[in-house]
Amino acid sequence: MMSLVMFSGCSQEQQFNIVPVSGILLLDDKPLGDVSLRFNPRKVTDDPIVGPPSVATTDQDGRFQLTTVRGSNTNGAVAGPHRVTFQAIVTDEESGAYKLPVPVKYEGGIDAQVPTEGTENLVISLSTWD
């Protein structure tokens, strides 16, 4: 169930190995719901183009399924290394107050690997302890 997504650049066409990715987000071994995740592919070759990022929001059980954010919004993510970031949640619309749904030490994100064949069981396990 792999798909290739093509993007038009300035003068070249790029193909990326988009694979299905779903999983669970845990904080202290407990599911973490209502968190927006962004998977940003990391550069692994001399090619400056790394492919589209993917996003998801966890459900109440911490489960998520990634979707690319450019092109055809294909389910999945580019195979390879990624930087995963977590989006702040607005807690008060009037004041614009927000909170980061994960410990502050994860504010810059974490590294994750998307397997070449994809996965239905990617576990992102975070901890409030060092």
Short mmCIF file of N, CA and C in Angstrom, two decimals:
data_model
loop_
_atom_site.label_atom_id
_atom_site.label_comp_id
_atom_site.label_asym_id
_atom_site.label_seq_id
_atom_site.Cartn_x
_atom_site.Cartn_y
_atom_site.Cartn_z
N MET A 1 0.81 -1.18 0.00
CA MET A 1 0.00 0.00 0.00
C MET A 1 0.85 1.25 0.00
N MET A 2 1.91 1.24 -0.76
CA MET A 2 2.75 2.43 -0.84
C MET A 2 2.30 3.27 -2.02
N SER A 3 2.52 4.55 -1.93
CA SER A 3 2.21 5.43 -3.04
C SER A 3 3.36 6.40 -3.22
N LEU A 4 3.53 6.80 -4.45
CA LEU A 4 4.55 7.80 -4.74
C LEU A 4 3.83 9.11 -5.03
N VAL A 5 4.31 10.16 -4.44
CA VAL A 5 3.71 11.48 -4.64
C VAL A 5 4.71 12.30 -5.44
N MET A 6 4.22 13.00 -6.46
CA MET A 6 5.10 13.81 -7.30
C MET A 6 4.82 15.28 -7.05
N PHE A 7 5.88 16.05 -6.98
CA PHE A 7 5.76 17.49 -6.80
C PHE A 7 6.55 18.16 -7.90
N SER A 8 6.06 19.30 -8.36
CA SER A 8 6.79 20.05 -9.37
C SER A 8 7.63 21.10 -8.68
N GLY A 9 8.89 21.11 -8.98
CA GLY A 9 9.79 22.12 -8.45
C GLY A 9 10.03 23.15 -9.53
N CYS A 10 11.10 23.91 -9.37
CA CYS A 10 11.41 24.94 -10.35
C CYS A 10 11.52 24.33 -11.74
N SER A 11 12.37 23.31 -11.89
CA SER A 11 12.55 22.73 -13.21
C SER A 11 12.64 21.21 -13.14
N GLN A 12 12.32 20.63 -12.00
CA GLN A 12 12.43 19.18 -11.91
C GLN A 12 11.23 18.61 -11.16
N GLU A 13 11.00 17.34 -11.40
CA GLU A 13 9.92 16.64 -10.72
C GLU A 13 10.52 15.75 -9.66
N GLN A 14 9.94 15.74 -8.47
CA GLN A 14 10.44 14.92 -7.37
C GLN A 14 9.44 13.82 -7.05
N GLN A 15 9.95 12.65 -6.70
CA GLN A 15 9.11 11.56 -6.24
C GLN A 15 9.55 11.19 -4.84
N PHE A 16 8.57 10.95 -3.98
CA PHE A 16 8.87 10.61 -2.59
C PHE A 16 8.14 9.33 -2.23
N ASN A 17 8.78 8.51 -1.45
CA ASN A 17 8.19 7.26 -1.00
C ASN A 17 7.28 7.55 0.19
N ILE A 18 5.98 7.71 -0.10
CA ILE A 18 4.99 7.98 0.95
C ILE A 18 4.43 6.63 1.40
N VAL A 19 4.54 6.36 2.70
CA VAL A 19 4.08 5.08 3.25
C VAL A 19 3.03 5.34 4.33
N PRO A 20 2.12 4.40 4.54
CA PRO A 20 1.11 4.59 5.58
C PRO A 20 1.74 4.60 6.97
N VAL A 21 1.31 5.54 7.80
CA VAL A 21 1.83 5.64 9.17
C VAL A 21 0.69 5.97 10.12
N SER A 22 0.54 5.13 11.11
CA SER A 22 -0.37 5.42 12.21
C SER A 22 0.28 4.91 13.47
N GLY A 23 -0.19 5.38 14.60
CA GLY A 23 0.43 4.96 15.85
C GLY A 23 -0.26 5.57 17.05
N ILE A 24 0.51 5.69 18.12
CA ILE A 24 -0.03 6.19 19.39
C ILE A 24 0.98 7.12 20.05
N LEU A 25 0.48 8.18 20.68
CA LEU A 25 1.29 9.12 21.45
C LEU A 25 1.03 8.86 22.93
N LEU A 26 2.11 8.62 23.67
CA LEU A 26 2.01 8.34 25.11
C LEU A 26 2.79 9.38 25.90
N LEU A 27 2.28 9.74 27.05
CA LEU A 27 3.00 10.56 28.02
C LEU A 27 2.97 9.80 29.33
N ASP A 28 4.15 9.44 29.81
CA ASP A 28 4.27 8.62 31.03
C ASP A 28 3.44 7.34 30.90
N ASP A 29 3.54 6.70 29.73
CA ASP A 29 2.87 5.43 29.43
C ASP A 29 1.35 5.52 29.38
N LYS A 30 0.80 6.73 29.28
CA LYS A 30 -0.66 6.91 29.17
C LYS A 30 -0.95 7.62 27.86
N PRO A 31 -2.03 7.22 27.15
CA PRO A 31 -2.38 7.87 25.89
C PRO A 31 -2.60 9.37 26.08
N LEU A 32 -2.12 10.15 25.10
CA LEU A 32 -2.25 11.60 25.15
C LEU A 32 -3.13 12.05 23.98
N GLY A 33 -4.35 12.47 24.29
CA GLY A 33 -5.32 12.84 23.26
C GLY A 33 -5.32 14.32 22.94
N ASP A 34 -5.91 14.64 21.78
CA ASP A 34 -6.09 16.02 21.31
C ASP A 34 -4.77 16.78 21.16
N VAL A 35 -3.77 16.12 20.61
CA VAL A 35 -2.48 16.76 20.36
C VAL A 35 -2.22 16.76 18.86
N SER A 36 -1.85 17.91 18.32
CA SER A 36 -1.48 18.01 16.90
C SER A 36 -0.01 17.69 16.74
N LEU A 37 0.28 16.77 15.83
CA LEU A 37 1.66 16.35 15.53
C LEU A 37 2.02 16.81 14.13
N ARG A 38 3.28 17.15 13.94
CA ARG A 38 3.79 17.47 12.61
C ARG A 38 5.09 16.71 12.41
N PHE A 39 5.15 15.89 11.37
CA PHE A 39 6.35 15.13 11.01
C PHE A 39 7.04 15.86 9.87
N ASN A 40 8.24 16.37 10.11
CA ASN A 40 9.01 17.08 9.10
C ASN A 40 10.17 16.20 8.66
N PRO A 41 10.19 15.76 7.37
CA PRO A 41 11.29 14.91 6.90
C PRO A 41 12.63 15.60 7.08
N ARG A 42 13.65 14.81 7.43
CA ARG A 42 15.01 15.31 7.60
C ARG A 42 15.82 15.01 6.34
N LYS A 43 16.77 15.87 6.06
CA LYS A 43 17.65 15.71 4.91
C LYS A 43 18.62 14.55 5.16
N VAL A 44 18.68 13.59 4.20
CA VAL A 44 19.61 12.46 4.34
C VAL A 44 20.54 12.33 3.15
N THR A 45 20.30 13.12 2.10
CA THR A 45 21.16 13.09 0.92
C THR A 45 21.58 14.53 0.60
N ASP A 46 22.30 14.69 -0.49
CA ASP A 46 22.70 16.03 -0.92
C ASP A 46 21.55 16.81 -1.54
N ASP A 47 20.45 16.11 -1.86
CA ASP A 47 19.29 16.76 -2.44
C ASP A 47 18.63 17.65 -1.39
N PRO A 48 18.48 18.95 -1.67
CA PRO A 48 17.89 19.85 -0.67
C PRO A 48 16.39 19.64 -0.47
N ILE A 49 15.74 18.91 -1.38
CA ILE A 49 14.30 18.69 -1.28
C ILE A 49 14.06 17.39 -0.52
N VAL A 50 13.33 17.47 0.59
CA VAL A 50 13.17 16.30 1.47
C VAL A 50 11.77 15.69 1.42
N GLY A 51 10.85 16.31 0.77
CA GLY A 51 9.49 15.78 0.71
C GLY A 51 8.56 16.55 1.62
N PRO A 52 7.27 16.27 1.48
CA PRO A 52 6.27 17.03 2.23
C PRO A 52 6.19 16.60 3.69
N PRO A 53 5.87 17.53 4.57
CA PRO A 53 5.60 17.16 5.96
C PRO A 53 4.26 16.44 6.04
N SER A 54 4.03 15.80 7.17
CA SER A 54 2.76 15.12 7.43
C SER A 54 2.23 15.57 8.78
N VAL A 55 0.91 15.53 8.94
CA VAL A 55 0.29 15.98 10.18
C VAL A 55 -0.78 14.99 10.64
N ALA A 56 -1.11 15.10 11.91
CA ALA A 56 -2.20 14.31 12.49
C ALA A 56 -2.59 14.95 13.81
N THR A 57 -3.77 14.62 14.28
CA THR A 57 -4.21 14.99 15.63
C THR A 57 -4.61 13.71 16.33
N THR A 58 -4.11 13.53 17.54
CA THR A 58 -4.43 12.30 18.27
C THR A 58 -5.88 12.32 18.73
N ASP A 59 -6.48 11.12 18.76
CA ASP A 59 -7.83 11.01 19.30
C ASP A 59 -7.74 10.86 20.82
N GLN A 60 -8.86 10.64 21.48
CA GLN A 60 -8.87 10.54 22.95
C GLN A 60 -8.03 9.39 23.48
N ASP A 61 -7.77 8.39 22.60
CA ASP A 61 -6.95 7.24 23.00
C ASP A 61 -5.49 7.41 22.60
N GLY A 62 -5.12 8.63 22.14
CA GLY A 62 -3.75 8.90 21.75
C GLY A 62 -3.39 8.39 20.36
N ARG A 63 -4.33 7.80 19.63
CA ARG A 63 -4.07 7.24 18.31
C ARG A 63 -4.04 8.34 17.25
N PHE A 64 -3.22 8.13 16.21
CA PHE A 64 -3.15 9.08 15.11
C PHE A 64 -2.89 8.36 13.80
N GLN A 65 -3.23 9.04 12.69
CA GLN A 65 -2.91 8.57 11.34
C GLN A 65 -2.40 9.78 10.57
N LEU A 66 -1.19 9.67 10.03
CA LEU A 66 -0.57 10.80 9.34
C LEU A 66 -1.13 11.01 7.93
N THR A 67 -1.16 12.29 7.52
CA THR A 67 -1.55 12.69 6.17
C THR A 67 -0.56 13.75 5.70
N THR A 68 -0.11 13.66 4.44
CA THR A 68 0.80 14.68 3.92
C THR A 68 0.05 16.00 3.77
N VAL A 69 0.78 17.11 3.86
CA VAL A 69 0.12 18.42 3.81
C VAL A 69 0.28 19.14 2.48
N ARG A 70 0.97 18.56 1.56
CA ARG A 70 1.11 19.18 0.24
C ARG A 70 0.68 18.19 -0.83
N GLY A 71 0.41 18.69 -2.00
CA GLY A 71 0.04 17.80 -3.09
C GLY A 71 -1.35 17.24 -2.87
N SER A 72 -1.46 15.93 -2.88
CA SER A 72 -2.77 15.28 -2.86
C SER A 72 -3.26 14.93 -1.46
N ASN A 73 -2.57 15.42 -0.41
CA ASN A 73 -2.95 15.08 0.97
C ASN A 73 -3.09 13.57 1.14
N THR A 74 -2.07 12.85 0.72
CA THR A 74 -2.04 11.39 0.79
C THR A 74 -1.89 10.94 2.23
N ASN A 75 -2.58 9.87 2.59
CA ASN A 75 -2.37 9.30 3.92
C ASN A 75 -0.96 8.75 4.02
N GLY A 76 -0.26 9.09 5.10
CA GLY A 76 1.08 8.58 5.32
C GLY A 76 2.11 9.68 5.48
N ALA A 77 3.37 9.26 5.34
CA ALA A 77 4.51 10.16 5.49
C ALA A 77 5.65 9.66 4.61
N VAL A 78 6.61 10.52 4.35
CA VAL A 78 7.81 10.14 3.62
C VAL A 78 8.60 9.17 4.49
N ALA A 79 9.04 8.06 3.91
CA ALA A 79 9.87 7.11 4.65
C ALA A 79 11.20 7.76 4.99
N GLY A 80 11.72 7.48 6.20
CA GLY A 80 13.01 8.01 6.61
C GLY A 80 12.93 8.78 7.91
N PRO A 81 14.00 9.52 8.23
CA PRO A 81 14.05 10.26 9.50
C PRO A 81 13.19 11.52 9.45
N HIS A 82 12.62 11.86 10.60
CA HIS A 82 11.75 13.03 10.74
C HIS A 82 12.04 13.74 12.05
N ARG A 83 11.69 15.02 12.08
CA ARG A 83 11.62 15.78 13.32
C ARG A 83 10.13 15.94 13.61
N VAL A 84 9.70 15.47 14.76
CA VAL A 84 8.29 15.52 15.14
C VAL A 84 8.10 16.66 16.12
N THR A 85 7.17 17.56 15.80
CA THR A 85 6.87 18.68 16.70
C THR A 85 5.41 18.59 17.15
N PHE A 86 5.14 19.26 18.26
CA PHE A 86 3.83 19.22 18.90
C PHE A 86 3.29 20.64 18.95
N GLN A 87 2.05 20.84 18.52
CA GLN A 87 1.47 22.17 18.44
C GLN A 87 0.79 22.56 19.74
N ALA A 88 0.97 23.81 20.11
CA ALA A 88 0.32 24.34 21.32
C ALA A 88 -1.19 24.37 21.15
N ILE A 89 -1.89 24.24 22.26
CA ILE A 89 -3.35 24.25 22.29
C ILE A 89 -3.80 25.58 22.90
N VAL A 90 -4.74 26.26 22.22
CA VAL A 90 -5.29 27.51 22.77
C VAL A 90 -6.21 27.15 23.92
N THR A 91 -5.96 27.75 25.09
CA THR A 91 -6.77 27.45 26.27
C THR A 91 -7.80 28.54 26.56
N ASP A 92 -7.59 29.73 25.97
CA ASP A 92 -8.54 30.83 26.17
C ASP A 92 -8.56 31.67 24.90
N GLU A 93 -9.64 31.55 24.14
CA GLU A 93 -9.77 32.26 22.86
C GLU A 93 -9.65 33.77 23.03
N GLU A 94 -10.24 34.30 24.09
CA GLU A 94 -10.27 35.74 24.31
C GLU A 94 -8.88 36.32 24.53
N SER A 95 -8.12 35.71 25.41
CA SER A 95 -6.80 36.24 25.73
C SER A 95 -5.71 35.70 24.80
N GLY A 96 -6.02 34.61 24.10
CA GLY A 96 -5.00 34.00 23.25
C GLY A 96 -4.03 33.13 24.03
N ALA A 97 -4.35 32.85 25.28
CA ALA A 97 -3.48 32.00 26.10
C ALA A 97 -3.42 30.59 25.50
N TYR A 98 -2.28 29.97 25.64
CA TYR A 98 -2.10 28.63 25.11
C TYR A 98 -1.22 27.82 26.04
N LYS A 99 -1.23 26.53 25.82
CA LYS A 99 -0.32 25.66 26.56
C LYS A 99 0.22 24.61 25.61
N LEU A 100 1.42 24.18 25.87
CA LEU A 100 2.03 23.10 25.12
C LEU A 100 1.52 21.80 25.73
N PRO A 101 0.96 20.89 24.93
CA PRO A 101 0.34 19.69 25.49
C PRO A 101 1.34 18.64 25.95
N VAL A 102 2.62 18.92 25.77
CA VAL A 102 3.68 17.99 26.19
C VAL A 102 4.65 18.76 27.07
N PRO A 103 5.48 18.07 27.85
CA PRO A 103 6.46 18.79 28.67
C PRO A 103 7.33 19.74 27.85
N VAL A 104 7.71 20.85 28.45
CA VAL A 104 8.48 21.90 27.79
C VAL A 104 9.77 21.37 27.15
N LYS A 105 10.35 20.33 27.70
CA LYS A 105 11.60 19.79 27.13
C LYS A 105 11.40 19.27 25.71
N TYR A 106 10.15 19.05 25.29
CA TYR A 106 9.87 18.59 23.93
C TYR A 106 9.45 19.72 23.00
N GLU A 107 9.59 20.96 23.46
CA GLU A 107 9.17 22.13 22.68
C GLU A 107 9.83 22.16 21.30
N GLY A 108 11.08 21.74 21.21
CA GLY A 108 11.79 21.72 19.94
C GLY A 108 11.55 20.46 19.13
N GLY A 109 10.77 19.54 19.66
CA GLY A 109 10.45 18.31 18.94
C GLY A 109 11.35 17.16 19.31
N ILE A 110 11.10 16.03 18.68
CA ILE A 110 11.89 14.82 18.87
C ILE A 110 12.17 14.20 17.52
N ASP A 111 13.14 13.30 17.47
CA ASP A 111 13.45 12.58 16.24
C ASP A 111 12.65 11.29 16.19
N ALA A 112 12.20 10.91 14.99
CA ALA A 112 11.48 9.66 14.79
C ALA A 112 11.84 9.11 13.42
N GLN A 113 11.74 7.81 13.27
CA GLN A 113 12.04 7.13 12.01
C GLN A 113 10.76 6.53 11.44
N VAL A 114 10.45 6.86 10.19
CA VAL A 114 9.34 6.23 9.49
C VAL A 114 9.92 5.09 8.66
N PRO A 115 9.54 3.83 8.97
CA PRO A 115 10.11 2.68 8.25
C PRO A 115 9.77 2.71 6.76
N THR A 116 10.64 2.15 5.95
CA THR A 116 10.46 2.10 4.50
C THR A 116 9.14 1.47 4.11
N GLU A 117 8.70 0.49 4.87
CA GLU A 117 7.44 -0.20 4.55
C GLU A 117 6.23 0.43 5.24
N GLY A 118 6.44 1.49 6.01
CA GLY A 118 5.36 2.11 6.77
C GLY A 118 5.09 1.34 8.05
N THR A 119 4.13 1.79 8.83
CA THR A 119 3.78 1.11 10.08
C THR A 119 2.39 1.52 10.54
N GLU A 120 1.74 0.62 11.23
CA GLU A 120 0.46 0.91 11.88
C GLU A 120 0.65 1.04 13.38
N ASN A 121 1.90 0.87 13.84
CA ASN A 121 2.16 0.81 15.28
C ASN A 121 3.32 1.68 15.72
N LEU A 122 3.43 2.89 15.18
CA LEU A 122 4.49 3.80 15.62
C LEU A 122 4.15 4.30 17.02
N VAL A 123 5.05 4.07 17.96
CA VAL A 123 4.83 4.52 19.33
C VAL A 123 5.74 5.71 19.60
N ILE A 124 5.13 6.83 19.97
CA ILE A 124 5.88 8.00 20.41
C ILE A 124 5.66 8.09 21.90
N SER A 125 6.70 7.79 22.65
CA SER A 125 6.59 7.72 24.11
C SER A 125 7.38 8.87 24.73
N LEU A 126 6.67 9.75 25.41
CA LEU A 126 7.26 10.91 26.06
C LEU A 126 7.20 10.72 27.57
N SER A 127 8.05 11.47 28.27
CA SER A 127 8.10 11.34 29.72
C SER A 127 8.22 12.71 30.38
N THR A 128 7.58 12.88 31.52
CA THR A 128 7.73 14.12 32.27
C THR A 128 9.03 14.12 33.05
N TRP A 129 9.66 12.95 33.19
CA TRP A 129 10.92 12.83 33.91
C TRP A 129 12.08 12.90 32.94
N ASP A 130 13.27 13.18 33.45
CA ASP A 130 14.47 13.24 32.58
C ASP A 130 14.91 11.90 32.11
#
